[in-house]
Coordinates of C-alpha atoms in Angstrom, one line a residue:
Chain A
M635 CA 13.8 -2.7 -36.6
R636 CA 13.4 -6.0 -34.8
R637 CA 15.7 -7.4 -32.1
I638 CA 15.5 -10.6 -30.2
S639 CA 16.4 -10.7 -26.5
R640 CA 17.1 -14.1 -25.0
S641 CA 17.2 -12.9 -21.4
E642 CA 16.5 -10.0 -19.0
K643 CA 20.2 -9.1 -19.5
G644 CA 19.6 -9.0 -23.3
T645 CA 16.7 -6.6 -22.8
L646 CA 18.7 -4.3 -20.6
Q647 CA 21.5 -4.2 -23.2
I648 CA 19.1 -3.4 -26.1
A649 CA 17.5 -0.6 -24.0
K650 CA 20.9 0.7 -23.1
E651 CA 21.8 1.0 -26.8
V652 CA 18.5 2.8 -27.4
A653 CA 19.2 5.2 -24.6
Q654 CA 22.4 6.3 -26.4
K655 CA 20.3 7.7 -29.3
L656 CA 18.0 9.7 -27.0
T657 CA 18.2 13.3 -25.9
S658 CA 15.9 15.5 -23.9
G659 CA 12.5 15.8 -25.6
W660 CA 12.3 12.2 -26.8
L661 CA 9.2 10.1 -26.0
V662 CA 9.6 6.3 -25.5
L663 CA 6.3 4.4 -25.9
L664 CA 6.3 0.9 -24.5
S665 CA 3.7 -1.8 -25.2
G666 CA 3.5 -5.5 -24.5
E667 CA 1.5 -7.8 -22.3
L668 CA 1.9 -8.1 -18.5
G669 CA 5.4 -9.6 -17.8
A670 CA 6.7 -8.8 -21.3
G671 CA 9.5 -6.7 -19.7
K672 CA 8.5 -3.1 -20.2
T673 CA 9.8 -2.0 -16.8
C674 CA 12.9 -4.0 -17.4
F675 CA 13.4 -2.1 -20.6
V676 CA 13.1 1.2 -18.7
K677 CA 15.7 -0.1 -16.2
G678 CA 18.0 -0.5 -19.2
L679 CA 17.2 3.0 -20.5
A680 CA 18.0 4.5 -17.0
D681 CA 21.3 2.6 -16.9
G682 CA 22.2 4.0 -20.3
L683 CA 21.3 7.5 -19.2
G684 CA 23.6 7.3 -16.2
I685 CA 20.9 6.9 -13.6
K686 CA 22.2 5.2 -10.4
E687 CA 18.9 4.8 -8.6
H688 CA 16.8 1.6 -8.8
V689 CA 14.0 2.0 -11.2
T690 CA 10.8 0.6 -9.6
S691 CA 7.4 0.0 -11.1
P692 CA 5.4 3.3 -11.5
T693 CA 2.1 1.4 -11.6
F694 CA 0.9 3.0 -8.4
T695 CA 2.6 6.4 -8.5
I696 CA 1.8 6.9 -12.2
V697 CA 5.0 9.0 -12.7
N698 CA 8.5 8.4 -11.3
Q699 CA 11.3 10.8 -12.0
Y700 CA 15.0 10.0 -12.1
Q701 CA 18.1 12.2 -12.5
G702 CA 21.0 11.1 -14.6
D703 CA 22.9 12.7 -17.4
V704 CA 19.3 13.8 -18.4
T705 CA 16.1 13.6 -16.5
L706 CA 14.0 10.5 -17.1
F707 CA 10.3 10.4 -16.4
H708 CA 8.8 6.9 -16.1
V709 CA 5.1 7.0 -16.7
D710 CA 2.6 4.0 -16.4
L711 CA -1.0 4.2 -17.5
Y712 CA -1.8 0.7 -16.3
R713 CA -4.4 1.9 -13.8
L714 CA -5.8 4.7 -16.0
S715 CA -7.8 4.7 -19.2
C716 CA -6.2 7.8 -20.7
F717 CA -3.3 10.2 -20.1
P718 CA -4.3 12.5 -17.2
E719 CA -3.5 15.7 -19.1
E720 CA -5.2 17.9 -16.6
D721 CA -3.0 16.8 -13.8
I722 CA 0.3 16.0 -15.5
S723 CA 1.8 17.9 -18.4
L724 CA 3.5 15.8 -21.0
D725 CA 4.8 18.9 -22.7
E726 CA 6.5 20.1 -19.4
M727 CA 8.1 16.7 -18.9
L728 CA 9.4 16.6 -22.4
K729 CA 10.9 20.1 -22.0
E730 CA 12.8 18.8 -19.0
G731 CA 13.9 15.4 -20.2
I732 CA 13.1 12.0 -21.7
V733 CA 9.6 10.4 -21.1
A734 CA 9.1 6.7 -21.1
V735 CA 5.4 5.6 -21.1
E736 CA 4.1 2.1 -20.3
W737 CA 0.6 1.1 -21.5
W738 CA 0.5 4.1 -23.8
E739 CA -2.0 2.3 -26.0
R740 CA -4.6 3.3 -23.4
D741 CA -4.5 6.7 -25.1
K742 CA -3.1 6.0 -28.5
E743 CA -4.4 9.1 -30.2
F744 CA -3.0 11.4 -27.7
F745 CA 0.6 10.1 -28.0
S746 CA 0.5 9.7 -31.7
N747 CA 0.7 13.5 -32.1
Y748 CA 4.1 13.6 -30.4
R749 CA 7.5 13.6 -32.2
P750 CA 10.2 12.6 -31.9
R751 CA 9.2 9.3 -30.4
V752 CA 10.3 5.7 -30.5
E753 CA 7.7 3.0 -30.1
V754 CA 8.9 -0.2 -28.4
H755 CA 6.8 -3.2 -28.7
M756 CA 7.7 -6.3 -26.7
K757 CA 6.4 -9.7 -27.7
V758 CA 6.8 -12.7 -25.5
L759 CA 8.3 -15.6 -27.5
D760 CA 8.9 -18.0 -24.7
E761 CA 9.8 -17.9 -21.0
N762 CA 13.0 -15.9 -21.5
S763 CA 12.9 -14.6 -25.0
R764 CA 11.3 -11.5 -26.3
E765 CA 11.0 -9.9 -29.7
I766 CA 11.6 -6.2 -29.4
E767 CA 10.3 -4.1 -32.2
L768 CA 11.6 -0.5 -32.4
K769 CA 9.9 2.1 -34.5
W770 CA 11.7 5.4 -34.7
I771 CA 9.4 8.3 -35.7
E772 CA 11.3 11.6 -36.0
Chain B
M782 CA -4.2 17.6 22.4
I783 CA -6.4 17.3 19.3
V784 CA -4.7 16.3 16.1
L785 CA -6.3 16.1 12.6
G786 CA -4.8 13.6 10.2
I787 CA -5.1 13.8 6.4
E788 CA -4.1 11.1 4.0
T789 CA -4.3 11.3 0.2
S790 CA -1.1 9.6 -1.0
C791 CA -2.8 7.2 -3.4
D792 CA -6.5 6.4 -4.1
D793 CA -8.1 6.6 -0.7
T794 CA -9.0 9.8 1.1
G795 CA -8.6 9.6 4.8
V796 CA -9.5 12.1 7.5
A797 CA -9.2 11.3 11.2
I798 CA -9.2 13.1 14.6
L799 CA -7.0 11.8 17.3
K800 CA -7.1 12.9 21.0
D801 CA -3.9 12.8 23.1
G802 CA -2.2 10.5 20.7
Q803 CA -4.4 7.6 21.7
E804 CA -8.1 8.2 21.6
L805 CA -9.4 7.9 18.0
L806 CA -12.5 10.2 17.9
T807 CA -13.2 9.5 14.2
N808 CA -11.4 7.8 11.3
L809 CA -13.2 8.3 8.0
L810 CA -12.2 6.9 4.7
A811 CA -13.5 7.5 1.2
S812 CA -12.3 4.6 -0.9
Q813 CA -12.1 4.5 -4.7
T814 CA -12.1 0.7 -4.8
E815 CA -15.7 0.7 -5.9
L816 CA -14.9 3.1 -8.7
H817 CA -12.0 1.0 -9.7
S818 CA -14.1 -2.2 -9.6
V819 CA -16.6 -0.7 -12.0
F820 CA -13.9 0.1 -14.5
G821 CA -12.0 -3.2 -13.8
G822 CA -9.2 -1.4 -12.1
V823 CA -8.7 1.2 -14.8
V824 CA -10.1 4.7 -14.3
P825 CA -10.4 7.7 -16.6
E826 CA -8.7 10.1 -14.3
L827 CA -6.2 10.4 -11.5
A828 CA -7.3 10.0 -7.9
A829 CA -6.3 13.6 -7.3
R830 CA -9.7 14.9 -8.6
K831 CA -11.6 12.5 -6.3
H832 CA -9.6 13.7 -3.3
L833 CA -10.5 17.3 -4.1
D834 CA -14.2 16.4 -4.2
T835 CA -14.0 14.3 -1.0
L836 CA -11.8 16.2 1.4
L837 CA -14.2 19.0 2.5
P838 CA -17.3 16.8 3.0
L839 CA -15.1 14.3 4.9
L840 CA -13.7 16.9 7.2
D841 CA -17.2 18.2 7.8
K842 CA -18.4 14.8 8.8
A843 CA -15.3 14.2 10.9
T844 CA -15.9 17.4 13.0
K845 CA -19.6 16.5 13.4
D846 CA -19.0 12.9 14.3
S847 CA -16.4 13.7 16.9
G848 CA -18.1 16.9 18.2
I849 CA -14.7 18.7 17.8
S850 CA -14.8 22.1 16.2
L851 CA -12.1 23.2 13.8
R852 CA -11.0 25.8 16.4
E853 CA -10.3 23.0 18.9
I854 CA -7.7 21.3 16.7
D855 CA -4.2 21.8 18.0
C856 CA -2.2 20.5 15.0
I857 CA -2.7 19.2 11.5
G858 CA -0.8 16.2 10.2
V859 CA -0.7 15.4 6.5
T860 CA 1.0 12.8 4.3
N861 CA 3.5 14.6 2.1
R862 CA 5.6 11.6 0.9
P863 CA 5.9 9.1 -0.7
G864 CA 3.0 8.7 -3.1
L865 CA 1.2 9.9 -6.2
V866 CA 2.4 13.5 -6.6
P867 CA -0.9 15.1 -7.8
S868 CA -2.8 13.3 -5.0
L869 CA -0.3 14.3 -2.4
I870 CA -0.5 17.9 -3.6
V871 CA -4.3 18.0 -3.0
G872 CA -4.0 16.8 0.6
A873 CA -1.0 18.9 1.4
T874 CA -2.5 22.1 -0.1
F875 CA -5.8 21.4 1.7
A876 CA -3.9 21.0 5.0
K877 CA -1.8 24.1 4.5
G878 CA -5.0 26.1 3.8
L879 CA -6.4 24.9 7.1
S880 CA -3.2 25.5 9.0
F881 CA -3.1 29.1 7.7
A882 CA -6.7 29.9 8.2
L883 CA -6.8 28.4 11.7
N884 CA -3.3 29.5 12.6
K885 CA -2.4 26.0 13.8
P886 CA 0.9 24.2 13.3
I887 CA 1.3 21.6 10.6
V888 CA 3.4 18.4 10.5
P889 CA 4.2 16.7 7.1
V890 CA 4.1 13.0 7.6
N891 CA 5.9 10.1 5.9
H892 CA 3.3 7.6 4.7
L893 CA 5.6 4.6 5.5
E894 CA 6.3 5.8 9.0
A895 CA 2.5 6.2 9.5
H896 CA 2.0 2.5 8.4
A897 CA 4.8 1.3 10.7
F898 CA 3.2 3.1 13.7
A899 CA -0.5 2.4 13.0
I900 CA -0.4 -0.5 15.4
F901 CA 0.1 2.0 18.4
L902 CA -3.5 3.1 17.9
E903 CA -4.5 -0.3 19.2
R904 CA -1.8 -1.3 21.6
K905 CA 1.6 -0.5 22.9
V906 CA 4.7 -2.1 21.3
N907 CA 8.1 -2.4 22.8
F908 CA 11.1 -1.0 20.9
P909 CA 13.0 -2.0 18.9
F910 CA 11.0 -3.9 16.3
I911 CA 11.1 -4.8 12.6
A912 CA 8.3 -3.2 10.5
L913 CA 7.3 -4.7 7.2
V914 CA 5.1 -2.2 5.2
V915 CA 3.5 -4.1 2.4
S916 CA 0.8 -2.7 0.1
G917 CA -0.1 -2.0 -3.5
G918 CA 2.5 0.7 -3.8
H919 CA 5.1 -0.2 -1.2
T920 CA 7.2 -3.2 0.1
N921 CA 9.6 -2.0 2.7
L922 CA 11.5 -3.3 5.7
F923 CA 12.4 -1.0 8.6
F924 CA 14.3 -1.3 11.9
V925 CA 12.3 0.8 14.3
E926 CA 14.1 2.1 17.3
D927 CA 11.8 4.7 18.7
F928 CA 9.0 7.0 17.8
G929 CA 10.0 8.6 14.5
K930 CA 13.3 6.8 14.5
M931 CA 13.3 4.1 11.8
Q932 CA 16.1 2.9 9.6
P933 CA 15.2 1.6 6.1
L934 CA 16.6 -1.8 5.6
G935 CA 15.4 -2.6 2.1
G936 CA 12.5 -2.6 -0.3
T937 CA 11.3 -3.9 -3.6
L938 CA 13.6 -3.5 -6.6
D939 CA 10.6 -3.6 -9.1
D940 CA 6.9 -4.3 -8.3
A941 CA 5.3 -3.9 -4.9
A942 CA 3.8 -7.1 -3.4
G943 CA 0.3 -5.7 -3.7
E944 CA 0.8 -4.7 -7.3
A945 CA 1.8 -8.3 -8.0
F946 CA -1.5 -9.5 -6.4
D947 CA -3.4 -7.0 -8.6
K948 CA -1.6 -8.0 -11.8
V949 CA -1.8 -11.7 -11.2
A950 CA -5.5 -11.4 -10.5
K951 CA -5.8 -9.7 -13.9
L952 CA -3.8 -12.5 -15.6
L953 CA -6.2 -15.0 -14.0
D954 CA -9.3 -12.9 -14.9
L955 CA -10.3 -12.6 -11.3
G956 CA -11.3 -8.9 -11.2
Y957 CA -10.2 -6.0 -9.1
P958 CA -8.9 -5.5 -6.4
G959 CA -6.7 -8.5 -6.7
G960 CA -5.6 -8.9 -3.0
P961 CA -8.9 -9.9 -1.5
V962 CA -10.0 -12.1 -4.4
I963 CA -6.7 -14.1 -4.5
D964 CA -6.8 -14.5 -0.7
R965 CA -10.4 -15.9 -1.0
I966 CA -10.0 -18.3 -3.9
S967 CA -6.6 -19.5 -2.6
K968 CA -8.4 -21.1 0.3
K969 CA -9.8 -23.6 -2.3
G970 CA -6.4 -24.1 -4.0
D971 CA -3.2 -26.1 -3.4
P972 CA -0.3 -23.8 -2.5
D973 CA 2.1 -26.5 -3.6
A974 CA 0.5 -27.1 -7.0
V975 CA 3.0 -24.9 -8.8
D976 CA 6.5 -24.3 -7.7
F977 CA 6.9 -20.6 -8.5
P978 CA 10.3 -19.0 -8.0
I979 CA 11.3 -16.8 -5.1
A980 CA 13.7 -14.2 -6.5
K981 CA 17.2 -14.2 -5.1
V982 CA 18.0 -10.6 -4.2
D983 CA 20.7 -9.1 -2.1
G984 CA 20.2 -7.9 1.5
Y985 CA 16.7 -7.0 2.6
N986 CA 15.4 -6.3 -0.9
F987 CA 12.6 -7.9 -2.7
S988 CA 11.7 -8.6 -6.4
F989 CA 8.2 -9.6 -7.6
S990 CA 8.4 -8.8 -11.3
G991 CA 9.9 -12.2 -12.2
L992 CA 7.2 -14.0 -10.3
K993 CA 4.5 -12.1 -12.2
T994 CA 6.1 -13.1 -15.4
A995 CA 6.4 -16.7 -14.2
V996 CA 2.7 -16.8 -13.5
A997 CA 1.9 -15.3 -16.9
T998 CA 4.1 -17.9 -18.7
F999 CA 2.6 -20.8 -16.6
V1000 CA -1.0 -19.8 -17.3
K1001 CA -0.2 -19.5 -21.0
K1002 CA 1.3 -23.0 -21.1
N1003 CA -1.4 -24.5 -19.0
P1004 CA -4.6 -22.8 -20.0
N1005 CA -6.8 -25.4 -18.3
V1006 CA -5.1 -25.2 -14.9
K1007 CA -7.3 -24.6 -11.8
K1008 CA -7.1 -20.9 -11.1
E1009 CA -7.4 -21.6 -7.3
D1010 CA -4.1 -23.6 -7.5
V1011 CA -2.3 -20.9 -9.4
A1012 CA -3.6 -18.2 -7.0
A1013 CA -2.6 -20.3 -3.9
S1014 CA 0.9 -21.1 -5.3
F1015 CA 1.5 -17.5 -6.3
Q1016 CA 0.3 -16.2 -2.9
K1017 CA 2.6 -18.7 -1.1
A1018 CA 5.6 -17.5 -3.2
V1019 CA 4.9 -13.8 -2.3
V1020 CA 4.5 -14.6 1.4
E1021 CA 7.6 -16.8 1.6
A1022 CA 9.6 -14.0 0.0
L1023 CA 8.3 -11.5 2.5
L1024 CA 8.9 -14.0 5.4
L1025 CA 12.5 -14.8 4.3
K1026 CA 13.7 -11.2 4.4
T1027 CA 11.7 -10.3 7.5
D1028 CA 13.1 -13.3 9.3
L1029 CA 16.7 -12.3 8.2
A1030 CA 16.0 -8.8 9.7
V1031 CA 14.6 -10.2 12.9
K1032 CA 17.7 -12.4 13.4
K1033 CA 20.3 -9.9 12.4
R1034 CA 18.8 -7.1 14.6
S1035 CA 17.9 -9.5 17.4
V1036 CA 14.4 -8.1 17.9
K1037 CA 11.5 -9.8 19.7
T1038 CA 8.7 -8.1 17.8
V1039 CA 7.6 -7.8 14.2
V1040 CA 4.9 -5.4 13.0
V1041 CA 3.3 -6.1 9.5
S1042 CA 1.2 -3.3 8.1
G1043 CA -0.2 -2.0 4.8
G1044 CA -3.0 -3.3 2.7
V1045 CA -1.3 -6.7 2.0
A1046 CA -1.1 -7.3 5.8
C1047 CA -4.9 -8.0 5.6
N1048 CA -4.0 -11.2 3.7
S1049 CA -5.1 -14.2 5.8
Y1050 CA -2.4 -16.6 4.5
L1051 CA 0.3 -14.0 5.3
R1052 CA -1.1 -13.5 8.8
A1053 CA -1.3 -17.3 9.5
R1054 CA 2.2 -18.0 8.0
F1055 CA 4.0 -15.2 9.8
T1056 CA 2.2 -16.0 13.1
E1057 CA 3.1 -19.7 12.8
H1058 CA 6.8 -19.1 11.8
F1059 CA 7.6 -16.5 14.4
G1060 CA 5.3 -17.9 17.1
S1061 CA 7.5 -21.1 17.2
Q1062 CA 10.5 -18.9 17.9
D1063 CA 8.9 -16.9 20.7
I1064 CA 8.9 -13.8 18.5
E1065 CA 5.7 -11.7 18.6
V1066 CA 4.1 -10.8 15.3
L1067 CA 1.6 -7.9 15.4
F1068 CA -0.9 -6.8 12.7
P1069 CA -3.1 -3.7 13.0
S1070 CA -6.7 -4.5 12.4
P1071 CA -7.6 -4.3 8.7
K1072 CA -9.1 -0.8 9.0
L1073 CA -5.7 0.5 10.2
C1074 CA -3.7 -1.7 7.8
T1075 CA -5.0 0.0 4.6
D1076 CA -4.4 3.7 4.0
N1077 CA -6.1 5.9 6.7
G1078 CA -5.9 9.3 8.3
A1079 CA -5.6 7.9 11.9
M1080 CA -2.1 6.7 11.4
V1081 CA -1.1 10.1 10.0
A1082 CA -2.7 11.8 13.0
F1083 CA -0.7 9.4 15.3
V1084 CA 2.7 10.3 13.8
A1085 CA 1.8 14.0 13.7
S1086 CA 0.9 13.8 17.4
Y1087 CA 4.4 12.6 18.6
R1088 CA 6.2 14.8 16.1
Y1089 CA 4.1 17.9 17.3
Q1090 CA 5.0 17.1 20.9
K1091 CA 8.6 17.0 20.0
G1092 CA 8.2 20.4 18.3
E1093 CA 8.8 19.0 14.8
T1094 CA 6.3 21.2 12.9
A1095 CA 6.9 22.7 9.5
D1096 CA 6.3 26.0 7.9
L1097 CA 4.0 26.2 4.9
T1098 CA 6.7 25.9 2.3
F1099 CA 7.2 22.1 2.6
D1100 CA 6.9 20.1 -0.6
V1101 CA 5.5 16.7 -1.6
V1102 CA 7.9 13.9 -2.7
S1103 CA 7.0 10.9 -4.8
R1104 CA 9.7 8.6 -3.6
S1105 CA 11.1 8.8 -0.1
L1106 CA 11.9 6.3 2.6
T1107 CA 12.5 8.6 5.5

């Protein structure tokens, strides 16, 4: 499914709609170049999951955890070349809540084994517009 | 009073020994910048493993260099928040082991408080002051009233300022780490070449995500633009945003002193701009020297020293926390 977002607000709204379909155990995989709006999308997810806290970039902390109606783990592999399985357990996080991963393509094979998942690819069309492709794999 | 400080909240491992809260006997740092440079900023594993390999040899060297034996240490200070959880766990567990084996008290230290007070290792500062802690992982403003008494005013709503530097350096193909390289090439660029936006955010908060996107869009539209100009204009936009909110805090809280710390406080344009702006208003701006601006064990030992004196030690059950302001 492809959606077009014309603004940051539009991206937040699409993400909020996606959040409605998610339950604990879902993996959200986000891809797209720097500035495409991946973190913005996760802000929308958090909003849709009833999280009141500000979602900030997890680039330095690798994993941020938020509590809403369900737990949301926000993971960013930007600074890593693969998922640090020995230090962080994806299985444990999925048992506890929903996991959203930015730069998951750094370790494509690893994540491709997981279901259910939704792959979110964000393409920059122009300054404000983004094409958001959603692939649901159950 | 001999205090050992341990810092492992992100990539760098820091071990320091501080005497009487002022005399820095040793301040050692094992940085992963080189490792990151080799991989272009992308590494195969978390810093946690590196901390594990580095801590013991670093402690050995610290005791040798300072001539202080482990038995002579009165208290152990360790960063337990905020930061990368697996990295924090390595430092905290190491410190707890030492505390248990040596039967010495332990003080869990807030990394942001440590940055805000690092300046005291070099000089005295009169309270109250505004502290801007700005690095790869943090961008926070505090109103500091006394030792250990600081009120968070605001912070970034998305990316940290240092993260924006790293990502823009990546967009411009300048390599890693982004801060120093942007600082360097900006000297040959025109800061007014591109009018990048300064995000309008409420209160004392910051936002740098939109600026990063603006740079990405601009570079795509103008592939032949001089990188030095883009870097200088971007740097100006970041520094002006930081200055705007710091200035607001200074005026609202009527303070006479500003302390800027954290890795981004090494940026020469930021130092010059802050000094010029506040200097003209008779407000003092202080920056710790670069070695104390970036992550280090000394600042942790300093905070642990005054907290230990106040009796604020913890038992070994304390936890580590990824996000925390106080």
